[in-house]
């Protein structure tokens, strides 16, 4: 009898997509705060920013941009694949996306590692001897890319959960809202990087 | 918990679990709302006790019961608890959760699990806030505003408090998101936007602020942590940062946050006044649009907190102008409330008394807001007790009284029982009288120059502090009477029936307390929400 009265949930795919869009909005605003800070300090210390930005490795940044763009594509393809009911293709595409995400992190690891080897990291002695604008630039660099990497990790976990669900048949052609939302989230992660990349690596 | 009159009431049945576990795992919006309410009441009492300690210290000039450092910690914790744990979630999380789905004719919110998740995030944030008092090198002493660079320099345990505020913000965002989607998707058939009751409308406007403003403060708080841990120097001038930038980022959220507190309060008042006047609400659309206008323009006035912080003159007069403009929609609401009551058949019951106290306090708070919004007068009273009086009139006198009005209005709906009217009126008189005695003198000594956040003062301000102290005692007595009345009545009160006040909105058409599914059959809406006579 307890069970009979207990609460039931109903499914509403439009609602869950709407929820995801709103969430993405707030994520953009979260980074928006950082962009404001970046803009303020860039205009205040444009010379120092210029000098500091030159020390970032544009090559690694470009590779990572390509990786994310491709992974955005594969995740979009996996959504379509699931819609047509092609389970094995969906799984393959999801696995590829997750692999790219991992590759991105590996790249990031080497990029950060190299900087840290050169004693360029927040709180280091070397940092404190830099000019104010350069210090702020590197601070922002670590903070923004770090926060972004955190989002990559969250996205990866989400995609892995989705992978498992597709695998054991709990996400299907007719019930694919979660995959669509996961895809949206991944596009967001990609989009933010598209903003970060020119701001940090290219404008100098 | 309470034994209710109805067999399948939500108070009896939640999930497959029984007892306390049945509450903690429930995704029923009404149970979640009540859990918020009990949590918030506990924090309110804790925060209130800290406030009482401050009043005791200020009773006499000089050091009496605590050191200056302890005083700093106490007002910080008091502020953090009251702002982030009590008033920001307050009405939306409690009454929004319990009643909004019912008022729009839905069985639950769109994402019931996310709703429960938000509650747990709230609990985690609360635990962090409390831990910040005991961990590390002493309780934070920055004030609830965490102004840099002091917050990035002080040795006290700022990180935990800042993290708590961040986590609580996350909970607030998710609640807002859930409400927006619910209001878009789950309104009963026939309930067009302009047939929706006004409390859900106010929650809708609020939810957008929660969504759009909270992330900014979230990132700002993370920057403080980064600065403390890694010496990045966003805000500390010694490291190349800019403390004014912190204030901008902080108030870009925190001014809209005052609307997160006050808009739902206005929504509650807008429900109560038509019911107790038995009259259609005057200017339904004006009320809707003023809510939306407050939500929209409210973003643009943050700078009025920074007149003395070193902004350009242009920015200052601009913010001053905008601040005056945002006062207009608030005034429209007061006008509409008064007009609704005009020639109504007014039913003088406790919810109505609390409502009148709200209107009175809110008018004083709003008018003194204009004093602060005017550049010239603000320079004189900035960071004095005048500001303390102003925001307590708005937050406590406004949002707080609206909360009390809401409890007394919806109590019979939630518990299916009625409280003692006489006791409720007595508690209202004590709370209102105590409140006035507590905060009004602060306006005067503030104008005379009593600074804010000082633990000692010159003898000429003593009279005001003494009045305030006794006000606090009267207020506390009132709160105790009220809690006694409500807790006792929740279990033993008379059976109330589904519609004790003759309300017209949907929640009064269903059983008290509501059943688990709210509605046997989803109603079809054909007319506006306030069709009295
Ligand atoms: C509507 C609800 C309102 C709420 C909840 C509210 C809340 C607050 C709070 C919490 C503070 C203190 C902030 C601090 O700790 O420094 C404050 C200060 C202030 N309020 Fe309000 N307020 C409201 C309405 C208004 C209105 C209508 C105006 C002007 C028209 C106004 C103008 C100001 C100004 C200028 C200050 C800053 C004073 C100073 O620090 O010098 N407020 N308010
Ligand atoms: Cu403000």
mmCIF file of C-alpha atoms in Angstrom, chain B residues 13-317:
data_model
loop_
_atom_site.group_PDB
_atom_site.id
_atom_site.type_symbol
_atom_site.label_atom_id
_atom_site.label_comp_id
_atom_site.label_asym_id
_atom_site.label_seq_id
_atom_site.Cartn_x
_atom_site.Cartn_y
_atom_site.Cartn_z
ATOM 1 C CA UNK B 13 3.216 8.915 2.804
ATOM 2 C CA UNK B 14 6.387 9.767 1.024
ATOM 3 C CA UNK B 15 8.510 7.012 -0.392
ATOM 4 C CA UNK B 16 8.753 3.334 0.207
ATOM 5 C CA UNK B 17 10.655 4.170 3.375
ATOM 6 C CA UNK B 18 9.004 5.073 6.628
ATOM 7 C CA UNK B 19 9.790 7.733 9.187
ATOM 8 C CA UNK B 20 12.728 10.044 8.861
ATOM 9 C CA UNK B 21 14.211 8.137 5.927
ATOM 10 C CA UNK B 22 10.925 8.554 4.121
ATOM 11 C CA UNK B 23 11.517 12.295 4.349
ATOM 12 C CA UNK B 24 15.183 12.324 3.469
ATOM 13 C CA UNK B 25 14.670 10.281 0.297
ATOM 14 C CA UNK B 26 11.434 11.869 -0.797
ATOM 15 C CA UNK B 27 11.239 13.674 -4.107
ATOM 16 C CA UNK B 28 7.823 15.091 -3.236
ATOM 17 C CA UNK B 29 8.067 18.863 -3.605
ATOM 18 C CA UNK B 30 5.994 19.390 -0.464
ATOM 19 C CA UNK B 31 8.224 17.270 1.705
ATOM 20 C CA UNK B 32 11.335 18.918 0.295
ATOM 21 C CA UNK B 33 9.824 22.320 0.997
ATOM 22 C CA UNK B 34 9.105 21.357 4.578
ATOM 23 C CA UNK B 35 12.625 20.031 5.064
ATOM 24 C CA UNK B 36 13.943 23.374 3.899
ATOM 25 C CA UNK B 37 11.603 25.049 6.329
ATOM 26 C CA UNK B 38 12.820 23.128 9.343
ATOM 27 C CA UNK B 39 16.451 23.647 8.344
ATOM 28 C CA UNK B 40 15.921 27.355 7.783
ATOM 29 C CA UNK B 41 14.141 27.771 11.114
ATOM 30 C CA UNK B 42 17.089 26.225 12.904
ATOM 31 C CA UNK B 43 19.540 28.534 11.137
ATOM 32 C CA UNK B 44 17.316 31.509 11.791
ATOM 33 C CA UNK B 45 17.387 30.783 15.505
ATOM 34 C CA UNK B 46 21.184 30.303 15.471
ATOM 35 C CA UNK B 47 21.704 33.505 13.486
ATOM 36 C CA UNK B 48 19.308 35.301 15.790
ATOM 37 C CA UNK B 49 21.231 34.205 18.865
ATOM 38 C CA UNK B 50 24.422 35.604 17.360
ATOM 39 C CA UNK B 51 22.577 38.855 16.678
ATOM 40 C CA UNK B 52 21.488 38.871 20.288
ATOM 41 C CA UNK B 53 25.091 38.486 21.414
ATOM 42 C CA UNK B 54 26.051 41.533 19.366
ATOM 43 C CA UNK B 55 23.243 43.545 20.917
ATOM 44 C CA UNK B 56 24.422 42.477 24.341
ATOM 45 C CA UNK B 57 27.948 43.625 23.575
ATOM 46 C CA UNK B 58 26.647 46.951 22.317
ATOM 47 C CA UNK B 59 24.390 47.466 25.311
ATOM 48 C CA UNK B 60 27.125 49.521 26.988
ATOM 49 C CA UNK B 61 30.070 51.354 25.454
ATOM 50 C CA UNK B 62 33.418 49.599 25.840
ATOM 51 C CA UNK B 63 34.210 45.916 25.888
ATOM 52 C CA UNK B 64 31.671 43.853 27.771
ATOM 53 C CA UNK B 65 31.294 40.242 26.780
ATOM 54 C CA UNK B 66 33.648 39.728 23.830
ATOM 55 C CA UNK B 67 36.808 41.048 22.232
ATOM 56 C CA UNK B 68 36.827 43.105 19.076
ATOM 57 C CA UNK B 69 38.085 40.115 17.091
ATOM 58 C CA UNK B 70 35.277 37.916 18.393
ATOM 59 C CA UNK B 71 32.800 40.648 17.527
ATOM 60 C CA UNK B 72 34.098 40.688 13.954
ATOM 61 C CA UNK B 73 33.680 36.946 13.725
ATOM 62 C CA UNK B 74 30.199 37.079 15.205
ATOM 63 C CA UNK B 75 28.868 39.657 12.760
ATOM 64 C CA UNK B 76 30.432 37.785 9.876
ATOM 65 C CA UNK B 77 28.845 34.501 10.848
ATOM 66 C CA UNK B 78 25.563 36.221 11.625
ATOM 67 C CA UNK B 79 25.586 37.781 8.155
ATOM 68 C CA UNK B 80 26.629 34.661 6.310
ATOM 69 C CA UNK B 81 23.974 32.536 8.011
ATOM 70 C CA UNK B 82 21.193 35.060 7.623
ATOM 71 C CA UNK B 83 21.920 36.030 4.027
ATOM 72 C CA UNK B 84 23.054 32.787 2.437
ATOM 73 C CA UNK B 85 21.250 30.221 4.555
ATOM 74 C CA UNK B 86 18.056 31.986 5.529
ATOM 75 C CA UNK B 87 16.840 34.804 3.341
ATOM 76 C CA UNK B 88 18.142 33.884 -0.108
ATOM 77 C CA UNK B 89 16.677 30.375 -0.131
ATOM 78 C CA UNK B 90 13.870 31.367 2.302
ATOM 79 C CA UNK B 91 10.627 31.889 0.493
ATOM 80 C CA UNK B 92 11.436 30.279 -2.827
ATOM 81 C CA UNK B 93 12.795 27.044 -1.422
ATOM 82 C CA UNK B 94 10.135 26.699 1.261
ATOM 83 C CA UNK B 95 6.868 28.096 -0.032
ATOM 84 C CA UNK B 96 7.873 28.000 -3.673
ATOM 85 C CA UNK B 97 8.518 24.310 -3.337
ATOM 86 C CA UNK B 98 5.482 23.491 -1.283
ATOM 87 C CA UNK B 99 2.959 25.613 -3.157
ATOM 88 C CA UNK B 100 4.101 26.697 -6.585
ATOM 89 C CA UNK B 101 3.399 23.336 -8.293
ATOM 90 C CA UNK B 102 -0.019 23.202 -6.658
ATOM 91 C CA UNK B 103 -0.848 26.762 -7.630
ATOM 92 C CA UNK B 104 -0.143 26.064 -11.279
ATOM 93 C CA UNK B 105 -2.030 22.776 -11.165
ATOM 94 C CA UNK B 106 0.906 20.375 -11.365
ATOM 95 C CA UNK B 107 1.678 17.157 -9.543
ATOM 96 C CA UNK B 108 5.287 18.103 -8.893
ATOM 97 C CA UNK B 109 8.147 20.188 -10.274
ATOM 98 C CA UNK B 110 9.687 19.190 -13.588
ATOM 99 C CA UNK B 111 12.775 17.621 -12.023
ATOM 100 C CA UNK B 112 11.857 16.115 -8.653
ATOM 101 C CA UNK B 113 15.190 14.360 -8.222
ATOM 102 C CA UNK B 114 17.111 17.514 -9.009
ATOM 103 C CA UNK B 115 14.957 19.228 -6.421
ATOM 104 C CA UNK B 116 16.034 16.793 -3.731
ATOM 105 C CA UNK B 117 19.604 17.130 -4.964
ATOM 106 C CA UNK B 118 19.404 20.929 -4.530
ATOM 107 C CA UNK B 119 18.306 20.354 -0.966
ATOM 108 C CA UNK B 120 21.322 18.189 -0.291
ATOM 109 C CA UNK B 121 23.632 20.737 -1.853
ATOM 110 C CA UNK B 122 22.056 23.280 0.471
ATOM 111 C CA UNK B 123 22.797 21.003 3.416
ATOM 112 C CA UNK B 124 26.413 20.574 2.317
ATOM 113 C CA UNK B 125 26.766 24.340 1.988
ATOM 114 C CA UNK B 126 25.283 24.789 5.427
ATOM 115 C CA UNK B 127 27.673 22.269 6.935
ATOM 116 C CA UNK B 128 30.599 24.053 5.301
ATOM 117 C CA UNK B 129 29.395 27.379 6.644
ATOM 118 C CA UNK B 130 29.228 25.945 10.121
ATOM 119 C CA UNK B 131 32.578 24.199 9.831
ATOM 120 C CA UNK B 132 34.161 27.494 8.813
ATOM 121 C CA UNK B 133 33.629 28.528 12.410
ATOM 122 C CA UNK B 134 35.680 25.738 13.847
ATOM 123 C CA UNK B 135 38.274 24.755 11.276
ATOM 124 C CA UNK B 136 41.611 26.422 10.778
ATOM 125 C CA UNK B 137 42.791 29.600 12.389
ATOM 126 C CA UNK B 138 39.588 31.062 13.698
ATOM 127 C CA UNK B 139 36.199 32.121 12.421
ATOM 128 C CA UNK B 140 36.128 34.383 9.352
ATOM 129 C CA UNK B 141 36.066 38.080 10.191
ATOM 130 C CA UNK B 142 35.492 39.740 6.844
ATOM 131 C CA UNK B 143 31.788 40.467 7.010
ATOM 132 C CA UNK B 144 29.404 38.630 4.720
ATOM 133 C CA UNK B 145 30.625 40.737 1.786
ATOM 134 C CA UNK B 146 34.134 39.189 1.832
ATOM 135 C CA UNK B 147 35.666 42.446 0.631
ATOM 136 C CA UNK B 148 39.116 42.053 -0.883
ATOM 137 C CA UNK B 149 41.952 42.536 -0.201
ATOM 138 C CA UNK B 150 41.208 41.918 3.475
ATOM 139 C CA UNK B 151 39.526 38.593 2.675
ATOM 140 C CA UNK B 152 42.574 37.468 0.718
ATOM 141 C CA UNK B 153 44.963 38.470 3.501
ATOM 142 C CA UNK B 154 43.372 37.653 6.815
ATOM 143 C CA UNK B 155 44.527 34.501 8.523
ATOM 144 C CA UNK B 156 41.073 33.432 9.518
ATOM 145 C CA UNK B 157 39.192 30.654 7.862
ATOM 146 C CA UNK B 158 37.761 32.525 4.895
ATOM 147 C CA UNK B 159 38.097 29.720 2.356
ATOM 148 C CA UNK B 160 35.508 27.488 3.999
ATOM 149 C CA UNK B 161 33.012 30.318 4.316
ATOM 150 C CA UNK B 162 33.536 31.413 0.723
ATOM 151 C CA UNK B 163 33.219 27.840 -0.480
ATOM 152 C CA UNK B 164 30.003 27.524 1.509
ATOM 153 C CA UNK B 165 28.582 30.574 -0.245
ATOM 154 C CA UNK B 166 29.632 29.110 -3.585
ATOM 155 C CA UNK B 167 27.967 25.770 -2.898
ATOM 156 C CA UNK B 168 24.806 27.461 -1.657
ATOM 157 C CA UNK B 169 24.752 29.518 -4.823
ATOM 158 C CA UNK B 170 24.839 26.321 -6.833
ATOM 159 C CA UNK B 171 21.818 25.052 -4.954
ATOM 160 C CA UNK B 172 20.050 28.325 -5.638
ATOM 161 C CA UNK B 173 20.789 28.089 -9.369
ATOM 162 C CA UNK B 174 19.388 24.578 -9.595
ATOM 163 C CA UNK B 175 16.214 25.530 -7.744
ATOM 164 C CA UNK B 176 15.738 28.489 -10.075
ATOM 165 C CA UNK B 177 16.310 26.333 -13.131
ATOM 166 C CA UNK B 178 13.805 23.784 -11.908
ATOM 167 C CA UNK B 179 11.172 26.451 -11.282
ATOM 168 C CA UNK B 180 11.588 28.067 -14.689
ATOM 169 C CA UNK B 181 11.158 24.789 -16.502
ATOM 170 C CA UNK B 182 8.258 23.771 -14.270
ATOM 171 C CA UNK B 183 6.401 27.000 -14.895
ATOM 172 C CA UNK B 184 6.951 26.702 -18.616
ATOM 173 C CA UNK B 185 6.004 23.064 -18.914
ATOM 174 C CA UNK B 186 3.590 22.076 -16.193
ATOM 175 C CA UNK B 187 0.939 24.756 -15.992
ATOM 176 C CA UNK B 188 -2.513 23.132 -16.014
ATOM 177 C CA UNK B 189 -4.359 23.147 -19.325
ATOM 178 C CA UNK B 190 -5.986 26.511 -19.864
ATOM 179 C CA UNK B 191 -3.681 28.344 -17.497
ATOM 180 C CA UNK B 192 -2.203 30.928 -19.823
ATOM 181 C CA UNK B 193 0.603 33.135 -18.560
ATOM 182 C CA UNK B 194 -1.857 35.804 -17.552
ATOM 183 C CA UNK B 195 -4.117 33.384 -15.743
ATOM 184 C CA UNK B 196 -1.271 32.271 -13.529
ATOM 185 C CA UNK B 197 -1.413 33.370 -9.881
ATOM 186 C CA UNK B 198 1.016 36.085 -8.861
ATOM 187 C CA UNK B 199 3.136 34.139 -6.397
ATOM 188 C CA UNK B 200 4.314 31.771 -9.169
ATOM 189 C CA UNK B 201 4.893 34.852 -11.305
ATOM 190 C CA UNK B 202 7.143 36.376 -8.698
ATOM 191 C CA UNK B 203 9.010 33.087 -8.375
ATOM 192 C CA UNK B 204 9.452 33.017 -12.106
ATOM 193 C CA UNK B 205 11.036 36.465 -12.167
ATOM 194 C CA UNK B 206 13.167 35.498 -9.179
ATOM 195 C CA UNK B 207 14.324 32.304 -10.792
ATOM 196 C CA UNK B 208 15.752 34.237 -13.705
ATOM 197 C CA UNK B 209 17.761 36.397 -11.345
ATOM 198 C CA UNK B 210 19.017 33.307 -9.558
ATOM 199 C CA UNK B 211 20.114 31.877 -12.853
ATOM 200 C CA UNK B 212 21.689 34.972 -14.330
ATOM 201 C CA UNK B 213 23.315 36.605 -11.321
ATOM 202 C CA UNK B 214 24.531 33.746 -9.151
ATOM 203 C CA UNK B 215 27.230 32.426 -11.512
ATOM 204 C CA UNK B 216 28.986 35.784 -11.402
ATOM 205 C CA UNK B 217 29.374 35.736 -7.656
ATOM 206 C CA UNK B 218 30.268 32.065 -7.887
ATOM 207 C CA UNK B 219 33.286 32.744 -10.032
ATOM 208 C CA UNK B 220 34.225 35.741 -7.916
ATOM 209 C CA UNK B 221 34.276 33.600 -4.814
ATOM 210 C CA UNK B 222 36.427 31.021 -6.586
ATOM 211 C CA UNK B 223 38.829 33.812 -7.501
ATOM 212 C CA UNK B 224 39.170 34.710 -3.828
ATOM 213 C CA UNK B 225 40.103 31.136 -3.052
ATOM 214 C CA UNK B 226 42.599 31.056 -5.920
ATOM 215 C CA UNK B 227 44.098 34.281 -4.703
ATOM 216 C CA UNK B 228 44.479 32.982 -1.174
ATOM 217 C CA UNK B 229 45.969 29.671 -2.187
ATOM 218 C CA UNK B 230 48.111 30.660 -5.141
ATOM 219 C CA UNK B 231 48.698 34.385 -4.687
ATOM 220 C CA UNK B 232 47.322 35.071 -8.149
ATOM 221 C CA UNK B 233 46.512 38.669 -7.361
ATOM 222 C CA UNK B 234 43.134 39.322 -8.923
ATOM 223 C CA UNK B 235 42.116 41.753 -6.221
ATOM 224 C CA UNK B 236 45.085 42.461 -3.990
ATOM 225 C CA UNK B 237 46.824 45.675 -5.092
ATOM 226 C CA UNK B 238 50.117 44.328 -3.717
ATOM 227 C CA UNK B 239 49.921 41.601 -6.332
ATOM 228 C CA UNK B 240 48.730 43.850 -9.134
ATOM 229 C CA UNK B 241 45.022 43.296 -8.643
ATOM 230 C CA UNK B 242 42.184 45.717 -8.171
ATOM 231 C CA UNK B 243 39.981 45.657 -5.052
ATOM 232 C CA UNK B 244 37.339 47.834 -6.692
ATOM 233 C CA UNK B 245 36.899 45.144 -9.310
ATOM 234 C CA UNK B 246 36.009 42.758 -6.552
ATOM 235 C CA UNK B 247 33.320 45.115 -5.313
ATOM 236 C CA UNK B 248 31.857 45.399 -8.788
ATOM 237 C CA UNK B 249 31.740 41.656 -9.262
ATOM 238 C CA UNK B 250 30.361 41.133 -5.796
ATOM 239 C CA UNK B 251 27.541 43.655 -6.104
ATOM 240 C CA UNK B 252 26.643 42.609 -9.632
ATOM 241 C CA UNK B 253 25.315 39.561 -7.851
ATOM 242 C CA UNK B 254 24.472 40.857 -4.462
ATOM 243 C CA UNK B 255 22.266 43.705 -5.459
ATOM 244 C CA UNK B 256 20.087 41.433 -7.617
ATOM 245 C CA UNK B 257 20.260 39.023 -4.688
ATOM 246 C CA UNK B 258 18.249 41.465 -2.613
ATOM 247 C CA UNK B 259 15.545 41.018 -5.236
ATOM 248 C CA UNK B 260 15.857 37.260 -4.917
ATOM 249 C CA UNK B 261 14.808 37.902 -1.347
ATOM 250 C CA UNK B 262 12.133 40.510 -1.864
ATOM 251 C CA UNK B 263 10.322 39.469 -5.049
ATOM 252 C CA UNK B 264 8.901 36.223 -3.636
ATOM 253 C CA UNK B 265 7.968 38.202 -0.533
ATOM 254 C CA UNK B 266 5.983 40.593 -2.682
ATOM 255 C CA UNK B 267 4.431 37.552 -4.346
ATOM 256 C CA UNK B 268 3.258 36.175 -1.014
ATOM 257 C CA UNK B 269 1.764 39.509 -0.045
ATOM 258 C CA UNK B 270 0.002 39.695 -3.385
ATOM 259 C CA UNK B 271 -1.677 36.353 -2.640
ATOM 260 C CA UNK B 272 -2.744 37.249 0.858
ATOM 261 C CA UNK B 273 -4.230 40.669 0.254
ATOM 262 C CA UNK B 274 -6.904 39.604 -2.288
ATOM 263 C CA UNK B 275 -7.923 36.629 -0.139
ATOM 264 C CA UNK B 276 -8.350 38.696 3.002
ATOM 265 C CA UNK B 277 -10.090 41.525 1.168
ATOM 266 C CA UNK B 278 -12.216 39.104 -0.865
ATOM 267 C CA UNK B 279 -11.485 41.255 -3.853
ATOM 268 C CA UNK B 280 -9.909 40.741 -7.194
ATOM 269 C CA UNK B 281 -6.342 41.931 -7.165
ATOM 270 C CA UNK B 282 -6.065 45.453 -8.510
ATOM 271 C CA UNK B 283 -3.834 45.785 -11.565
ATOM 272 C CA UNK B 284 -2.881 42.148 -12.134
ATOM 273 C CA UNK B 285 -0.777 42.969 -15.171
ATOM 274 C CA UNK B 286 0.880 45.943 -13.529
ATOM 275 C CA UNK B 287 2.025 43.606 -10.766
ATOM 276 C CA UNK B 288 3.371 41.079 -13.239
ATOM 277 C CA UNK B 289 5.220 43.674 -15.253
ATOM 278 C CA UNK B 290 6.619 45.399 -12.212
ATOM 279 C CA UNK B 291 8.048 42.053 -11.047
ATOM 280 C CA UNK B 292 9.669 41.538 -14.388
ATOM 281 C CA UNK B 293 10.868 45.149 -14.453
ATOM 282 C CA UNK B 294 12.404 44.828 -10.997
ATOM 283 C CA UNK B 295 14.149 41.653 -12.078
ATOM 284 C CA UNK B 296 15.470 43.294 -15.235
ATOM 285 C CA UNK B 297 16.463 46.761 -14.015
ATOM 286 C CA UNK B 298 17.656 45.406 -10.685
ATOM 287 C CA UNK B 299 20.823 44.257 -12.409
ATOM 288 C CA UNK B 300 21.893 47.717 -13.310
ATOM 289 C CA UNK B 301 22.075 49.430 -9.976
ATOM 290 C CA UNK B 302 24.799 47.543 -8.159
ATOM 291 C CA UNK B 303 27.042 50.585 -8.166
ATOM 292 C CA UNK B 304 25.008 52.338 -5.469
ATOM 293 C CA UNK B 305 26.933 50.250 -2.959
ATOM 294 C CA UNK B 306 30.164 51.781 -4.123
ATOM 295 C CA UNK B 307 29.631 55.527 -4.150
ATOM 296 C CA UNK B 308 32.403 55.992 -1.647
ATOM 297 C CA UNK B 309 34.695 53.316 -3.078
ATOM 298 C CA UNK B 310 36.295 55.442 -5.763
ATOM 299 C CA UNK B 311 34.174 55.288 -8.898
ATOM 300 C CA UNK B 312 34.101 58.023 -11.494
ATOM 301 C CA UNK B 313 31.587 60.803 -10.981
ATOM 302 C CA UNK B 314 29.743 59.863 -14.152
ATOM 303 C CA UNK B 315 29.333 56.306 -12.962
ATOM 304 C CA UNK B 316 28.098 57.557 -9.631
ATOM 305 C CA UNK B 317 25.352 59.815 -10.884
#
